Coordinates of C-alpha atoms and ligand atoms in Angstrom, one line a residue:
M1 CA 12.1 -8.8 -20.0
K2 CA 9.0 -9.4 -22.0
Y3 CA 6.6 -9.1 -19.1
R4 CA 7.5 -6.7 -16.3
L5 CA 6.1 -7.4 -12.9
S6 CA 4.6 -3.9 -12.6
Q7 CA 4.8 -0.8 -14.6
P8 CA 3.5 2.8 -14.3
E9 CA 1.4 4.1 -17.2
I10 CA 2.8 7.5 -18.1
S11 CA 1.5 9.4 -21.1
E12 CA 2.4 12.8 -22.6
N13 CA -0.1 14.4 -20.3
E14 CA 2.0 13.6 -17.1
I15 CA 5.2 14.6 -18.9
S16 CA 3.8 18.0 -19.9
A17 CA 2.2 18.6 -16.5
V18 CA 5.7 18.1 -15.0
A19 CA 7.3 20.4 -17.6
E20 CA 4.8 23.1 -16.8
V21 CA 5.7 23.0 -13.1
M22 CA 9.4 23.1 -14.0
R23 CA 8.8 26.3 -15.9
T24 CA 7.2 28.0 -12.9
E25 CA 10.6 27.4 -11.1
F26 CA 8.6 26.7 -7.9
F27 CA 9.0 23.1 -6.7
G28 CA 7.7 23.3 -3.2
M29 CA 4.2 22.5 -1.8
G30 CA 2.1 25.0 -3.6
K31 CA -0.9 25.2 -5.9
Q32 CA -0.5 21.8 -7.5
V33 CA -0.5 20.1 -4.1
A34 CA -3.6 22.2 -3.1
T35 CA -5.4 21.1 -6.3
F36 CA -4.4 17.5 -5.9
E37 CA -5.7 17.5 -2.3
E38 CA -9.0 19.1 -3.4
K39 CA -9.5 16.5 -6.1
L40 CA -8.7 13.7 -3.6
E41 CA -11.1 15.2 -1.1
S42 CA -13.9 15.2 -3.6
F43 CA -12.9 11.6 -4.5
F44 CA -13.0 10.3 -0.9
G45 CA -15.6 12.8 0.4
R46 CA -13.1 13.4 3.3
K47 CA -10.2 15.6 4.2
T48 CA -7.0 14.4 2.6
L49 CA -3.4 15.5 3.2
C50 CA -0.6 14.7 0.8
V51 CA 2.8 13.7 1.9
S52 CA 6.1 12.7 0.4
T53 CA 5.7 8.9 0.5
G54 CA 3.3 6.1 1.6
T55 CA 5.8 5.3 4.3
A56 CA 5.6 8.9 5.6
A57 CA 1.8 8.6 5.4
V58 CA 1.7 5.6 7.8
Q59 CA 4.3 7.2 10.1
L60 CA 2.4 10.5 10.3
G61 CA -0.9 8.7 10.6
L62 CA 0.4 6.9 13.7
V63 CA 1.8 10.2 15.2
A64 CA -1.5 11.9 14.5
A65 CA -3.3 9.0 16.4
D66 CA -1.0 9.9 19.3
I67 CA 1.1 6.8 19.2
Q68 CA 4.1 7.4 21.5
P69 CA 7.5 5.8 21.9
G70 CA 7.2 2.5 23.7
D71 CA 3.6 1.9 22.6
E72 CA 2.8 -1.4 20.8
V73 CA 1.2 -1.6 17.4
L74 CA -0.3 -4.8 16.0
V75 CA 0.7 -5.4 12.4
P76 CA 0.8 -8.5 10.0
S77 CA 4.3 -9.8 9.5
L78 CA 3.5 -10.3 5.8
T79 CA 3.8 -6.8 4.5
Y80 CA 6.4 -4.5 2.9
V81 CA 9.1 -3.4 5.4
A82 CA 7.8 0.1 4.8
T83 CA 4.9 -0.6 7.2
Y84 CA 7.4 -1.7 9.9
Q85 CA 9.8 1.2 9.4
A86 CA 6.9 3.6 9.6
I87 CA 5.9 2.1 13.0
S88 CA 9.3 1.9 14.5
A89 CA 10.2 5.5 13.3
T90 CA 7.6 6.7 15.8
G91 CA 9.4 4.9 18.6
A92 CA 6.6 2.4 18.8
V93 CA 7.1 -1.3 18.7
P94 CA 5.6 -3.3 15.8
V95 CA 4.1 -6.5 17.1
S96 CA 4.1 -9.1 14.4
C97 CA 0.9 -11.0 13.8
E98 CA -0.2 -13.9 11.6
V99 CA -2.4 -13.5 8.4
Y100 CA -5.3 -15.7 7.5
R101 CA -4.1 -18.3 5.0
H102 CA -7.0 -17.8 2.6
S103 CA -6.8 -14.0 2.3
L104 CA -3.4 -12.8 3.6
Q105 CA -5.2 -10.3 5.8
I106 CA -4.3 -9.8 9.5
D107 CA -5.4 -12.7 11.7
L108 CA -7.5 -11.2 14.5
E109 CA -7.5 -14.2 16.7
D110 CA -3.7 -14.1 16.7
A111 CA -3.7 -10.3 17.1
Q112 CA -6.0 -10.7 20.1
K113 CA -3.4 -12.9 21.9
R114 CA -0.7 -10.3 21.5
I115 CA -2.6 -7.4 23.1
T116 CA -0.9 -6.0 26.3
S117 CA -1.5 -2.9 28.4
K118 CA 0.9 -1.1 25.9
T119 CA -1.0 -1.9 22.8
K120 CA -2.4 1.3 21.3
A121 CA -3.1 0.7 17.6
I122 CA -3.6 -1.8 14.9
V123 CA -2.2 -1.4 11.3
P124 CA -4.2 -3.6 8.9
V125 CA -2.7 -4.0 5.5
Y126 CA -5.2 -4.3 2.7
F127 CA -3.0 -6.9 1.0
A128 CA -3.3 -6.8 -2.9
G129 CA -6.2 -4.3 -2.5
A130 CA -8.5 -6.8 -0.8
T131 CA -10.5 -5.7 2.2
N132 CA -11.7 -9.1 3.7
C133 CA -10.6 -8.0 7.2
L134 CA -11.9 -4.4 7.1
D135 CA -15.1 -4.6 9.1
L136 CA -13.7 -7.0 11.6
V137 CA -10.6 -4.9 12.2
A138 CA -12.8 -1.8 12.8
E139 CA -14.8 -3.8 15.3
F140 CA -11.6 -5.2 16.9
G141 CA -10.3 -1.7 17.3
K142 CA -13.5 -0.5 19.0
T143 CA -13.7 -3.5 21.3
N144 CA -10.0 -3.2 22.4
N145 CA -9.9 0.6 22.4
L146 CA -7.2 0.7 19.7
R147 CA -6.7 3.2 16.9
V148 CA -6.9 1.8 13.4
V149 CA -4.3 3.3 11.1
A150 CA -4.7 1.3 7.8
D151 CA -1.8 0.7 5.4
A152 CA -4.0 1.1 2.3
A153 CA -1.0 1.4 0.0
H154 CA -2.4 -1.4 -2.2
A155 CA -6.0 -0.3 -2.1
F156 CA -6.3 3.1 -3.8
G157 CA -9.6 2.9 -5.7
S158 CA -10.7 -0.3 -4.0
K159 CA -14.2 -0.5 -2.7
H160 CA -15.5 -2.4 0.3
K161 CA -19.2 -3.3 0.0
G162 CA -19.6 -0.5 -2.5
E163 CA -17.8 2.1 -0.4
L164 CA -14.4 3.5 -1.3
V165 CA -11.6 2.5 1.0
G166 CA -10.6 5.7 2.9
S167 CA -14.1 7.2 2.7
F168 CA -14.9 5.7 6.1
G169 CA -13.1 4.3 9.1
D170 CA -10.4 5.8 11.3
I171 CA -7.2 6.8 9.4
S172 CA -6.3 5.5 6.0
C173 CA -2.8 5.8 4.4
F174 CA -2.1 5.5 0.7
S175 CA 1.0 5.4 -1.5
F176 CA 1.5 7.0 -4.9
D177 CA 4.9 5.5 -5.6
G178 CA 5.9 4.5 -9.1
I179 CA 4.1 1.1 -9.2
K180 CA 1.0 1.7 -7.2
N181 CA -2.6 1.9 -8.6
I182 CA -1.9 5.6 -9.3
T183 CA 1.4 7.3 -9.0
S184 CA 2.7 10.8 -8.4
G185 CA 6.3 9.6 -8.9
E186 CA 6.8 9.4 -5.2
G187 CA 4.0 10.4 -2.7
G188 CA 1.3 9.4 -0.4
C189 CA -1.8 10.7 1.4
I190 CA -3.6 10.4 4.6
V191 CA -7.4 10.4 4.7
T192 CA -9.4 10.8 7.9
N193 CA -12.2 12.9 9.4
D194 CA -10.4 13.2 12.7
K195 CA -9.9 16.9 13.1
V196 CA -7.2 16.6 15.8
A197 CA -5.3 14.2 13.6
L198 CA -5.6 16.4 10.5
N199 CA -4.3 19.5 12.4
K200 CA -1.4 17.5 13.7
I201 CA -0.4 16.1 10.3
K202 CA -0.6 19.6 8.7
D203 CA 2.2 20.8 10.9
T204 CA 4.3 17.6 11.4
R205 CA 4.6 17.1 7.7
L206 CA 6.5 20.4 7.5
L207 CA 9.0 20.3 10.3
G208 CA 6.4 21.0 13.0
V209 CA 6.3 24.7 12.0
I210 CA 2.9 25.9 13.3
G211 CA 0.5 27.0 10.5
D212 CA 3.2 27.0 7.8
S213 CA 1.6 24.2 5.8
E214 CA -1.4 26.3 4.9
K215 CA 0.6 29.4 4.0
R216 CA 2.9 27.5 1.6
K217 CA -0.1 26.9 -0.7
N218 CA -0.3 30.6 -1.4
R219 CA 3.5 30.7 -1.8
E220 CA 3.9 32.3 1.5
R221 CA 5.9 31.1 4.5
S222 CA 6.5 32.0 8.1
W223 CA 9.8 33.6 9.0
D224 CA 8.8 34.2 12.6
F225 CA 7.4 30.9 13.8
D226 CA 7.2 28.5 16.6
V227 CA 7.4 24.7 16.9
E228 CA 5.7 22.6 19.6
S229 CA 6.5 19.1 18.6
Q230 CA 8.8 16.8 16.5
G231 CA 8.2 17.3 12.8
W232 CA 9.6 15.9 9.6
R233 CA 10.1 17.2 6.1
F234 CA 7.4 15.0 4.6
H235 CA 5.4 17.4 2.5
M236 CA 4.7 16.7 -1.2
S237 CA 6.3 18.7 -4.0
D238 CA 4.2 20.5 -6.8
I239 CA 6.2 18.4 -9.3
F240 CA 4.8 15.2 -7.9
A241 CA 1.3 16.5 -7.3
A242 CA 1.1 17.5 -11.0
I243 CA 1.7 13.8 -12.0
G244 CA -0.9 12.7 -9.4
I245 CA -3.6 15.0 -10.8
V246 CA -3.3 13.5 -14.3
Q247 CA -3.1 10.0 -12.9
L248 CA -6.3 10.4 -10.9
T249 CA -8.3 11.1 -14.2
K250 CA -7.3 7.6 -15.4
L251 CA -8.2 5.8 -12.3
E252 CA -11.6 4.5 -13.3
T253 CA -10.3 3.1 -16.7
N254 CA -7.2 1.6 -15.1
S255 CA -9.1 0.1 -12.1
K256 CA -11.4 -1.6 -14.5
K257 CA -8.4 -2.9 -16.5
R258 CA -6.8 -4.3 -13.4
Q259 CA -10.0 -6.0 -12.4
E260 CA -10.3 -7.6 -15.9
L261 CA -6.7 -8.8 -16.0
F262 CA -7.0 -10.2 -12.5
N263 CA -10.2 -12.0 -13.5
K264 CA -8.5 -13.4 -16.5
Y265 CA -5.8 -14.9 -14.3
V266 CA -8.5 -16.4 -12.1
T267 CA -10.4 -17.9 -15.0
N268 CA -7.2 -19.4 -16.5
L269 CA -5.7 -20.7 -13.3
K270 CA -8.6 -21.8 -11.0
G271 CA -8.7 -25.3 -12.5
N272 CA -5.1 -26.0 -11.9
S273 CA -4.9 -28.3 -8.9
R274 CA -1.3 -27.4 -8.2
L275 CA -2.2 -23.8 -7.4
T276 CA -4.2 -22.1 -4.6
L277 CA -5.8 -18.8 -5.4
F278 CA -6.7 -16.4 -2.5
D279 CA -10.1 -15.5 -1.4
W280 CA -10.3 -12.2 -3.2
D281 CA -13.1 -11.1 -5.4
T282 CA -13.4 -8.0 -7.7
A283 CA -17.3 -8.3 -7.5
S284 CA -16.9 -6.7 -4.0
G285 CA -15.3 -3.7 -5.7
M286 CA -11.7 -4.8 -5.0
V287 CA -9.1 -3.2 -7.4
P288 CA -6.3 -5.7 -7.5
H289 CA -2.9 -4.2 -7.0
I290 CA -0.9 -7.4 -7.4
F291 CA -1.6 -11.0 -8.5
V292 CA -0.3 -13.3 -5.8
L293 CA -1.0 -17.0 -5.6
R294 CA 0.2 -20.0 -3.6
I295 CA 1.9 -23.1 -4.9
P296 CA 1.5 -25.6 -2.0
G297 CA 4.4 -28.0 -1.7
L298 CA 6.7 -26.0 -4.0
K299 CA 10.3 -26.9 -3.1
D300 CA 12.4 -24.3 -4.8
R301 CA 10.5 -21.0 -5.5
D302 CA 13.7 -19.2 -6.4
A303 CA 14.6 -21.7 -9.1
L304 CA 11.1 -21.4 -10.5
R305 CA 11.4 -17.6 -10.5
L306 CA 14.7 -17.9 -12.3
K307 CA 13.2 -20.2 -14.9
L308 CA 10.3 -17.8 -15.5
E309 CA 12.7 -14.9 -15.8
N310 CA 14.5 -16.7 -18.5
L311 CA 11.2 -17.3 -20.3
G312 CA 10.5 -13.5 -20.2
V313 CA 8.1 -13.4 -17.2
A314 CA 9.2 -11.3 -14.2
T315 CA 7.8 -12.4 -10.9
G316 CA 7.9 -11.1 -7.3
V317 CA 7.6 -12.3 -3.7
H318 CA 5.2 -10.2 -1.6
Y319 CA 6.8 -10.3 1.0
K320 CA 9.6 -11.6 3.1
P321 CA 7.9 -11.7 6.5
N322 CA 9.2 -8.9 8.7
H323 CA 9.5 -11.0 11.8
L324 CA 12.3 -12.9 10.1
L325 CA 14.4 -9.7 9.5
K326 CA 17.2 -9.0 12.0
F327 CA 15.8 -5.7 13.1
Y328 CA 12.3 -7.0 13.8
K329 CA 13.1 -10.6 14.8
T330 CA 10.5 -12.1 17.2
P331 CA 11.2 -14.6 20.0
Y332 CA 8.0 -16.4 18.8
K333 CA 7.2 -18.2 15.5
L334 CA 4.4 -17.4 13.1
P335 CA 3.7 -20.8 11.7
I336 CA 1.1 -19.8 9.1
T337 CA 3.2 -17.0 7.7
E338 CA 6.3 -19.1 7.7
A339 CA 4.6 -21.9 5.8
L340 CA 3.1 -19.4 3.3
Y341 CA 6.4 -17.6 2.6
P342 CA 8.2 -20.2 0.5
E343 CA 5.1 -20.9 -1.6
I344 CA 3.8 -17.5 -2.6
L345 CA 4.6 -16.0 -5.9
T346 CA 3.5 -12.8 -7.7
L347 CA 2.8 -12.7 -11.4
P348 CA 2.8 -9.6 -13.6
L349 CA -0.2 -7.2 -13.2
H350 CA -0.2 -3.7 -14.6
T351 CA -2.3 -1.7 -17.1
R352 CA 0.2 -2.1 -20.0
L353 CA -0.8 -5.8 -20.2
S354 CA -3.6 -7.2 -22.4
Q355 CA -5.8 -10.2 -22.0
S356 CA -3.8 -12.2 -24.4
D357 CA -0.6 -11.3 -22.5
I358 CA -2.2 -12.9 -19.5
D359 CA -3.0 -16.0 -21.5
D360 CA 0.6 -16.1 -22.6
I361 CA 2.0 -15.6 -19.1
C362 CA -0.4 -18.3 -17.7
E363 CA 0.8 -20.8 -20.3
I364 CA 4.4 -20.2 -19.6
F365 CA 3.8 -20.3 -15.9
E366 CA 1.7 -23.4 -15.8
N367 CA 4.2 -25.3 -17.9
A368 CA 7.1 -24.2 -15.8
V369 CA 5.4 -25.1 -12.5
D370 CA 4.8 -28.6 -13.8
T371 CA 8.5 -29.2 -14.1
F372 CA 8.9 -28.5 -10.3
F373 CA 6.8 -31.4 -9.2
Ligands
PLP401 C1 4.3 0.8 -1.3 C2 4.0 0.3 0.1 C3 4.2 1.1 1.2 C4 5.0 2.4 1.1 O1 4.7 3.3 0.2 P1 5.9 4.2 -0.4 O2 5.1 5.3 -1.1 O3 6.7 3.4 -1.3 O4 6.7 4.8 0.8 C5 3.8 0.7 2.4 N1 3.1 -0.5 2.6 C6 2.9 -1.3 1.5 C7 2.1 -2.5 1.8 C8 3.3 -0.9 0.2 O5 3.1 -1.8 -0.8

């Protein structure tokens, strides 16, 4: 494939950082995790806890917000299934909501209709790194007495009105998986200033063993311990943290690059009347994680994808709506989401691409689209 859909950017620095940890023959949650957390804390200006994946971050974020089995959690259907699995893993019920057709962010008028006495939280997804809904969701949470546990997996480094996503608000959950804005191989983190939540996450990420999480960083552990609640083995390994530490130093350069490539797409494609671009703007500080657009009236998206693949351009579909999956099937329809789904397409966006690659991709793409009408 000439143009991959997404790609991590790994240099010798990450490779030697991993090699160094391997030589210590200590792979648990130790000094590297402590250092990564310190660096993330000065980045966000807030307490940050690292965990094994972004999915685990959302799950523990919900647990820390005291979401209980049987509670209902509002969530847009148009998200990765990870968001849903994280919610249902707590025993809570994900309640599928619409997205706004112009921004793909959770539709709050629709969410409002789905509130019951069991609704305890809302999980907004900052789709593509955009934050159009952020202020309104915070207000919505306050008005309806709901916790806001954000799935910010796409939004590491994104700013909202000049402020870093995660540096304000209730609980923000990030992912460092292989293709996110920064990677630690696998990993994630939770950012909040809620002390109760932080204390809970510290123990639940390490099997609920009280106080062990802190000791591990000094290569100690508890042999005589107690457990008061359900926990999981969701801590981060030093191997992964070592990668994350290096990646964080590249964030500024790579964020700028993502913004420039995104803007190149917008410049190239905005005049094409067959296409609809979403209401996202890097001028607000958004760091685009993926480039998604809509092709209204497209009859056979999969055939278009196959054609593009044969021409060397990998594409994606973000995402199959969760309320259409067997496990999360709703008795109601979500007409906006269902109408969007067959018409959305994701084009390559990652830091290994150049401006002229985007020109090339756009030319191939626009020519291919024309043959579908
Ligand atoms: C990547 C992603 C996750 C999950 O993160 P992992 O680190 O892969 O577990 C959750 N939600 C969204 C929207 C994502 O893109």
